[in-house]
Short mmCIF file of C-alpha atoms in Angstrom, two decimals:
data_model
loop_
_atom_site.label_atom_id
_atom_site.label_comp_id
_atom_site.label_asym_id
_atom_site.label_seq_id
_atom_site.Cartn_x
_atom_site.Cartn_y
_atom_site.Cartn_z
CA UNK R 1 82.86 227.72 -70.79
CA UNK R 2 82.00 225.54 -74.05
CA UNK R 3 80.23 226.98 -76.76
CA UNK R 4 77.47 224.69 -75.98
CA UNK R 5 77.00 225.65 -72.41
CA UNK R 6 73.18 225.74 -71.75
CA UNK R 7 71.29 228.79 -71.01
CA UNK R 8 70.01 229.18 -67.64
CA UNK R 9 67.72 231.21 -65.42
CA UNK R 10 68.17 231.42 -61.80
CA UNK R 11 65.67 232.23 -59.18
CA UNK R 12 67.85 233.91 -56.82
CA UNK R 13 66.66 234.47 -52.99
CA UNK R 14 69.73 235.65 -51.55
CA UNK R 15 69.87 239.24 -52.66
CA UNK R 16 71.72 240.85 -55.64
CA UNK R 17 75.11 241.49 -53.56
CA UNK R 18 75.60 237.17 -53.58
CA UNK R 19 75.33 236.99 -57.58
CA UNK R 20 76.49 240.62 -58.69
CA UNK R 21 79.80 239.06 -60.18
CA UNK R 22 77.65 236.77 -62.24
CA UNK R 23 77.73 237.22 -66.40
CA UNK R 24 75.43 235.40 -69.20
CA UNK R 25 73.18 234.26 -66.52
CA UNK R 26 69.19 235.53 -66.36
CA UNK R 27 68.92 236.07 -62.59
CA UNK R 28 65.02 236.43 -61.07
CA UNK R 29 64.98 238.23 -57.81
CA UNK R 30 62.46 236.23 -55.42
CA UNK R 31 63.49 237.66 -52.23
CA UNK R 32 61.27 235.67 -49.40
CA UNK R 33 58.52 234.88 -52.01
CA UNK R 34 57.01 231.39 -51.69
CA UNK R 35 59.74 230.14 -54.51
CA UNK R 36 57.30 226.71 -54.63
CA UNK R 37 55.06 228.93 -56.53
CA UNK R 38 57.61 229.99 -59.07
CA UNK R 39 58.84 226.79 -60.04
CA UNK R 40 58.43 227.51 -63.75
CA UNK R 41 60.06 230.46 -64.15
CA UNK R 42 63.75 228.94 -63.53
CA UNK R 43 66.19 226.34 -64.25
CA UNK R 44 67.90 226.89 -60.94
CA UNK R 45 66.66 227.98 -57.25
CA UNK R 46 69.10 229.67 -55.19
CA UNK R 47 67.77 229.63 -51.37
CA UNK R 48 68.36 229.67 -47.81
CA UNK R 49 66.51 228.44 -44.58
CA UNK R 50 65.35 231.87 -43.91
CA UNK R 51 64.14 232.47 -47.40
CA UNK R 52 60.25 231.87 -46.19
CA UNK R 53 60.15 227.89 -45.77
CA UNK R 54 58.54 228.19 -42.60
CA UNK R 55 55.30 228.45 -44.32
CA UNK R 56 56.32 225.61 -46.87
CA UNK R 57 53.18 223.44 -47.46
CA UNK R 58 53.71 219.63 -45.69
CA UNK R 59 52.75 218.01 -49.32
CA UNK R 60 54.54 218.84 -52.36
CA UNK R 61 52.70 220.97 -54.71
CA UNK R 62 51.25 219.76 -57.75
CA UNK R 63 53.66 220.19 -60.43
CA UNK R 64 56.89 219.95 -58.38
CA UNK R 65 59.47 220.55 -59.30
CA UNK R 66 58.29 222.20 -62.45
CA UNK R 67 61.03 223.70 -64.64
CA UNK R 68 63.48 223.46 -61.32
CA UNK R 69 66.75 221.10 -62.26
CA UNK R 70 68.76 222.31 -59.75
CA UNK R 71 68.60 223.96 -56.04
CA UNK R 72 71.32 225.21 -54.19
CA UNK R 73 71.28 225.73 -50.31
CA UNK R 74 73.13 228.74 -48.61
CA UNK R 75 72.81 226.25 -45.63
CA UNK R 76 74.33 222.87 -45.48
CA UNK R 77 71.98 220.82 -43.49
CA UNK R 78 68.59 219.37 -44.69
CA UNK R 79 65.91 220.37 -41.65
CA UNK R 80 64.76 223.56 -42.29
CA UNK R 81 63.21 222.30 -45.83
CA UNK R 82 60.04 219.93 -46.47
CA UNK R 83 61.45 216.84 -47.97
CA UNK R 84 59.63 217.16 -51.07
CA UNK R 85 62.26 219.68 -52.11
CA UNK R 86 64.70 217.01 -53.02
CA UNK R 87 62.57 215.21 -54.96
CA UNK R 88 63.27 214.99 -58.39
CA UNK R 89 66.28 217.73 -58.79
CA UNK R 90 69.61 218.03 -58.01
CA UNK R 91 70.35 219.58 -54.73
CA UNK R 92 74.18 220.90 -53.59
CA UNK R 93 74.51 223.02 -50.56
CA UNK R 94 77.71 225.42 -49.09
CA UNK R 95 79.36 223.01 -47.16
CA UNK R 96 82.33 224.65 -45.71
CA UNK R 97 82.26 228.71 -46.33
CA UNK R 98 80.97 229.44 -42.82
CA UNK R 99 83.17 227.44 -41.18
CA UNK R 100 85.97 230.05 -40.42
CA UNK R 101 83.56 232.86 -38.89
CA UNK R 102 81.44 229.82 -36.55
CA UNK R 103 85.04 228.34 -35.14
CA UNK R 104 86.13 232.39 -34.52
CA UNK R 105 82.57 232.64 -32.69
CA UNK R 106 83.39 229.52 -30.68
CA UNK R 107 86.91 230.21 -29.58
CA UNK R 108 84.95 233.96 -28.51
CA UNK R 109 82.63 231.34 -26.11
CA UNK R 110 85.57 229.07 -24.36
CA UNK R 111 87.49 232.36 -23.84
CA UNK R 112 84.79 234.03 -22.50
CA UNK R 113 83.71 231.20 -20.48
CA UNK R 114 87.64 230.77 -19.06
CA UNK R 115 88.43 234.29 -18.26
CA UNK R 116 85.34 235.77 -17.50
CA UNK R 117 85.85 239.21 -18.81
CA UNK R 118 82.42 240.70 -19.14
CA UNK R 119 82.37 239.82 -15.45
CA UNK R 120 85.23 241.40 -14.61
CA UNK R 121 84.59 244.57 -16.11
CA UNK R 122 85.28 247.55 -13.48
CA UNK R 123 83.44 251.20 -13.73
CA UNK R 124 84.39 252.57 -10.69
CA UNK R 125 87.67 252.96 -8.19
CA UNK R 126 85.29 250.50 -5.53
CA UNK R 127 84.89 247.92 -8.61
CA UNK R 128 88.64 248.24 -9.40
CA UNK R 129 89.22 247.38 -6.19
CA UNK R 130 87.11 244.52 -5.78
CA UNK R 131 87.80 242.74 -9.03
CA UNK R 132 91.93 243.26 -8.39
CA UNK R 133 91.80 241.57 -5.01
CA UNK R 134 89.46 238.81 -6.52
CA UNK R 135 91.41 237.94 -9.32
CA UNK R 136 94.20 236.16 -6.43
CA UNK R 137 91.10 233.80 -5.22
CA UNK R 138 89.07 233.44 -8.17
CA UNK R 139 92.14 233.64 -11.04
CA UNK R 140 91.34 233.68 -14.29
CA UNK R 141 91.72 230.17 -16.30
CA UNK R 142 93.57 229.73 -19.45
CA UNK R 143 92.55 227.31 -22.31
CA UNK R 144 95.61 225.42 -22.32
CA UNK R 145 95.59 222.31 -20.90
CA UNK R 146 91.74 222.61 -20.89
CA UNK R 147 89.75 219.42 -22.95
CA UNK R 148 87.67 220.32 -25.82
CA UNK R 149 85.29 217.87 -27.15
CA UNK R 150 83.68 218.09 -30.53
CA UNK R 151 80.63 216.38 -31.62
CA UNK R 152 81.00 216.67 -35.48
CA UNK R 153 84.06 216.94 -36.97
CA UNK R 154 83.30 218.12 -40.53
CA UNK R 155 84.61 221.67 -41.78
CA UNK R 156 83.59 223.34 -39.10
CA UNK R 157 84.49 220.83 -36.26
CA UNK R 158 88.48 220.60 -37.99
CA UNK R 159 88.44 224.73 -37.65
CA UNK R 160 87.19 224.81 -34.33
CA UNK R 161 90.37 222.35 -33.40
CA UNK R 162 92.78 223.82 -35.39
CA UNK R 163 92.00 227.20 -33.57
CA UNK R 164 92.02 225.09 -30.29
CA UNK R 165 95.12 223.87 -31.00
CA UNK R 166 96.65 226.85 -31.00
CA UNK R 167 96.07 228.28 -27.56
CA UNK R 168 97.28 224.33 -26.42
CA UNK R 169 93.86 222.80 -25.84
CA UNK R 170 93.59 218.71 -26.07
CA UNK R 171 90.76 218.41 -28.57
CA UNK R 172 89.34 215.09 -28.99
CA UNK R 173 86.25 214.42 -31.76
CA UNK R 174 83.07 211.89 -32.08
CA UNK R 175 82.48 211.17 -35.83
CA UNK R 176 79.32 210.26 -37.44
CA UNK R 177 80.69 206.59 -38.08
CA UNK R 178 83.22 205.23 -35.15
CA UNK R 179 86.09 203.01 -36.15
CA UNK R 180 88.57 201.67 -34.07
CA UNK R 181 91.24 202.52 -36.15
CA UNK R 182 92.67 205.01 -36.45
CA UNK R 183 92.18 206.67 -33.09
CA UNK R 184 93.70 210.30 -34.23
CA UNK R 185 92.66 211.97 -37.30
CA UNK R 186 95.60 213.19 -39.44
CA UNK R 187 95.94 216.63 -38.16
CA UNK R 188 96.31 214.39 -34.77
CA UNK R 189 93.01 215.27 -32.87
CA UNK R 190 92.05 212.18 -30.70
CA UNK R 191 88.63 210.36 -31.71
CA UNK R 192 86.02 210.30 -28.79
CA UNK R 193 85.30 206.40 -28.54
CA UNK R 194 81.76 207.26 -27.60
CA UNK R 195 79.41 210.48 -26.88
CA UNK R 196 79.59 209.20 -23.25
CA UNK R 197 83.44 209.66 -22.93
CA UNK R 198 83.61 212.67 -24.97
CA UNK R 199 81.28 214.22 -22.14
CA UNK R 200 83.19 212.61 -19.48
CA UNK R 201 86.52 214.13 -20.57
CA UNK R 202 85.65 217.34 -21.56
CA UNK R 203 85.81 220.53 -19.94
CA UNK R 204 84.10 222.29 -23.10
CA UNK R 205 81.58 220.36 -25.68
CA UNK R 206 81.20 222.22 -28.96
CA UNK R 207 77.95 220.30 -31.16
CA UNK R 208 79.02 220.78 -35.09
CA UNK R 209 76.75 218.20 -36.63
CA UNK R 210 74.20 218.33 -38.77
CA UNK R 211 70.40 217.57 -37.53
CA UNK R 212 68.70 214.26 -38.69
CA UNK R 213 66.26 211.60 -37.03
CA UNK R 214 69.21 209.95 -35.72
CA UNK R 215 70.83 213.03 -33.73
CA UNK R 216 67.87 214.84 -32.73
CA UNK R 217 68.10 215.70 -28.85
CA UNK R 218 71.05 213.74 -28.59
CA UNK R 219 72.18 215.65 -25.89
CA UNK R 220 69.06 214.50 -23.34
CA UNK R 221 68.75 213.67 -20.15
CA UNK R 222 70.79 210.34 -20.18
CA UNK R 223 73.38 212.08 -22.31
CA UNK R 224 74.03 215.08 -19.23
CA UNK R 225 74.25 212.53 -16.70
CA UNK R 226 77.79 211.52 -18.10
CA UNK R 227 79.13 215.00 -18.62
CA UNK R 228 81.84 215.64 -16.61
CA UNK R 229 81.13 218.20 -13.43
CA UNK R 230 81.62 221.88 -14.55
CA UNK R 231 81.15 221.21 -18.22
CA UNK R 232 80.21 224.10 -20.44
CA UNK R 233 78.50 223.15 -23.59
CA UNK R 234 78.51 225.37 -27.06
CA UNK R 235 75.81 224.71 -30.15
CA UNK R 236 76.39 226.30 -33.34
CA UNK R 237 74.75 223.95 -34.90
CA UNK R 238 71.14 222.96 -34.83
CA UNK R 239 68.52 223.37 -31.29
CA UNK R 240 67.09 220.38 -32.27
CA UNK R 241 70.42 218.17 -31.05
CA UNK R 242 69.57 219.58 -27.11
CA UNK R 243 66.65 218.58 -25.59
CA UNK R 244 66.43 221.59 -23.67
CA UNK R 245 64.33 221.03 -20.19
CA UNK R 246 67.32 218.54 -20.23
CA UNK R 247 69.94 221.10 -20.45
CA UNK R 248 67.57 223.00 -18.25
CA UNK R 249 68.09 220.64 -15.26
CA UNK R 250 71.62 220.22 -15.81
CA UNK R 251 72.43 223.68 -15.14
CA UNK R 252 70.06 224.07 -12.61
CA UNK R 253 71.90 221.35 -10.43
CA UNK R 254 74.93 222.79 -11.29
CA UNK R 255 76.49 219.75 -13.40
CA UNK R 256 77.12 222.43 -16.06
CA UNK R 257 78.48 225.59 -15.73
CA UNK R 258 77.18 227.20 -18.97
CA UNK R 259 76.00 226.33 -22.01
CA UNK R 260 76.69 229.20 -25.70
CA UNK R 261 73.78 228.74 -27.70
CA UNK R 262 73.72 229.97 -31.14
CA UNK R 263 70.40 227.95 -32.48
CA UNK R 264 67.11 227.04 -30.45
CA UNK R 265 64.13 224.56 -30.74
CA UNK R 266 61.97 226.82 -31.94
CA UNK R 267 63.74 229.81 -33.83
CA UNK R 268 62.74 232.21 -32.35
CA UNK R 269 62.38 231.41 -28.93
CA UNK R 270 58.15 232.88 -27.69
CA UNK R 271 58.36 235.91 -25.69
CA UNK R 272 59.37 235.21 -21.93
CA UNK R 273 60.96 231.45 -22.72
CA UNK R 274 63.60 230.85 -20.15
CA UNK R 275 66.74 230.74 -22.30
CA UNK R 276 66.13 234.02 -22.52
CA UNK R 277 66.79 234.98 -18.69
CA UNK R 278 68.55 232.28 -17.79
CA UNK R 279 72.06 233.37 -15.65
CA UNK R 280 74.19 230.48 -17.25
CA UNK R 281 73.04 230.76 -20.99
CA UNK R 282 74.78 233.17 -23.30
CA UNK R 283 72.19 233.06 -26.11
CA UNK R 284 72.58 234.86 -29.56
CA UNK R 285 70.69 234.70 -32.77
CA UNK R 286 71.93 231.76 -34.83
CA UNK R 287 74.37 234.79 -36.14
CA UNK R 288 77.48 232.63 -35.60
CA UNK R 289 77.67 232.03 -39.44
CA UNK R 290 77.48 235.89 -40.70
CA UNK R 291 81.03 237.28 -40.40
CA UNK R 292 83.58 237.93 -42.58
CA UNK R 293 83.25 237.02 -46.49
CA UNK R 294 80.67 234.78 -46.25
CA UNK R 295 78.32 236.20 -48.61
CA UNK R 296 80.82 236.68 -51.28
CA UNK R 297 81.98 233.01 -50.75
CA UNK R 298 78.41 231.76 -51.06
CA UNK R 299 78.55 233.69 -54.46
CA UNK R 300 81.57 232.13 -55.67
CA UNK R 301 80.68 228.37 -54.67
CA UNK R 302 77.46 228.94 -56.45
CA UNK R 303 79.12 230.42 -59.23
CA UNK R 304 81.48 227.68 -59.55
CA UNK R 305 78.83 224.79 -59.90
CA UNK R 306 76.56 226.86 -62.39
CA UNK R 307 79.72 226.74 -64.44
CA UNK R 308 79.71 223.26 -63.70
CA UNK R 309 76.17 223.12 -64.30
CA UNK R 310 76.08 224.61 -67.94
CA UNK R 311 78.46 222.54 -69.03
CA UNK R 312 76.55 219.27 -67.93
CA UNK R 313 79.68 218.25 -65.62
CA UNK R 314 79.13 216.84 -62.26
CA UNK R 315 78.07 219.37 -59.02
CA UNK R 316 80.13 219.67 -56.15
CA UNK R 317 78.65 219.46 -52.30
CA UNK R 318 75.52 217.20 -53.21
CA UNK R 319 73.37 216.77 -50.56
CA UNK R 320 73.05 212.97 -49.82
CA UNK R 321 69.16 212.43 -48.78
CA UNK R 322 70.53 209.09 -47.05
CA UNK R 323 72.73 210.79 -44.54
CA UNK R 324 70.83 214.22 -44.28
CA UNK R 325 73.38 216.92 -45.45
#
């Protein structure tokens, strides 16, 4: 750090554990309070989608952004914030640190979804029986062989296939921007020439994009009606990309067999919605994310661009407003 680095205060609503390491840096804890209102106490805003923006105003507040130069995102995609907080500051996100724990909770999904296990579960001699003599006409399936498609393929998407890969899946990918060349990426995944033949082709769908105008329920009604029979779908990504009386139907009539949902449209779901009870939905919390190290690597990418920061150098993992992450 250069003898000139600035002095800087940051308005931190992740908890002390993220920044603990942190030295020569004031540090304001804000926990879930409305951080628009304490724009001019910091230099910097550190913040995540569950850090109370649901009761964000729809304007910006007069002022904005205040003393605010800077705002970094635990999250990496734009939709849980009111636009007005990229106005006027520099915004970087995490792109990247939870990628390892959501491709570990998606391999968890196909394997569960192939061999059945929680189904197969015995507590009794009469269940032993019963599940040994099933197994010969219902066997178990394995994931090699099997077709994974990925809608997505940023840091997560390329650790989802790599871990694919390795129990001998085909994994094929649909990229925000389609080009006809090259047709495999370099660590030789196939690209999907269109969402309608990655759904055709796939025996599992994982959705590892980020939510904007142009993706919103792009899995609808007109998207299910391509999937191919038996399909099981997995979101770890945003509820917004399913239209969900869409998915609804498609289960219903059987054209998928399940569908893992780690995110919603809304978060949560009102009492008694039918995700909840539904026989072919696995549903958890939009936990996919929290394993591992992620908290300490949040800490150290933010760490690394408020070095970056005080020495006036360039940020790393900008969001770009024109793409929406």
């Amino acid at each position: 750090m250069t003898a000139s680095a600035r002095k800087v205060t940051v308005l931190n609503q992740l908890g002390h554990d993220v920044l603990s390491s942190l030295r020569g840096v004031k540090v304001l804890d804000a926990g879930r309070d409305r951080a628009w209102e304490r724009m001019q106490e910091a230099d910097v805003l550190l913040t995540a989608p569950r850090s109370g923006w649901h009761g964000a105003p729809r304007e910006k507040p007069p002022g904005w952004p205040g003393q605010l130069r800077w705002i970094h995102l635990a999250s990496v995609g734009m939709d849980y914030f009111p636009r007005w907080l990229f106005d006027d500051v520099q915004v970087s996100c995490s792109r990247g640190v939870a990628a390892g724990p959501i491709a570990d909770y998606v391999l968890s999904a196909l394997l569960e979804q192939s061999l059945g296990l929680n189904a197969r579960q015995v507590k009794n001699a009469s269940d032993w029986g019963r599940e040994s003599a099933r197994v010969f006409s219902q066997p178990m399936a394995v994931l090699r062989n099997q077709r994974l498609g990925i809608v997505g393929y940023g840091a997560i998407g390329k650790a989802v296939a790599h871990r694919a890969k390795a129990f001998g899946m085909q994994v094929q990918a649909l990229r925000r921007t389609q080009q006809l060349s090259p047709s495999h990426a370099d660590d030789g995944t196939e690209y999907a020439s269109s969402l309608q033949a990655l759904l055709g082709s796939s025996d599992h769908v994982v959705l590892a994009l980020p939510l904007t105008e142009a993706s919103r329920h792009l899995l609808n009604a007109d998207a299910f009606a391509h999937c191919k029979p038996g399909m099981h779908l997995v979101n770890v990504a945003r509820g917004g990309l399913v239209k969900q009386e869409a998915l609804r139907q498609a289960l219903d009539s059987g054209l998928l067999a399940a569908a893992t949902l780690d995110v919603t449209e809304p978060e949560p779901l009102p009492e008694k919605h039918w995700l909840y009870s539904h026989p072919k939905i696995r549903l958890t919390p939009h936990i996919s994310w929290a394993a591992g190290d992620v908290q300490a690597r949040i800490g150290s990418k933010f760490a690394e661009n408020l070095q970056r920061y005080r020495n006036a150098l360039p940020l790393l993992d900008l969001v770009d407003l024109s793409r929406g992450y």
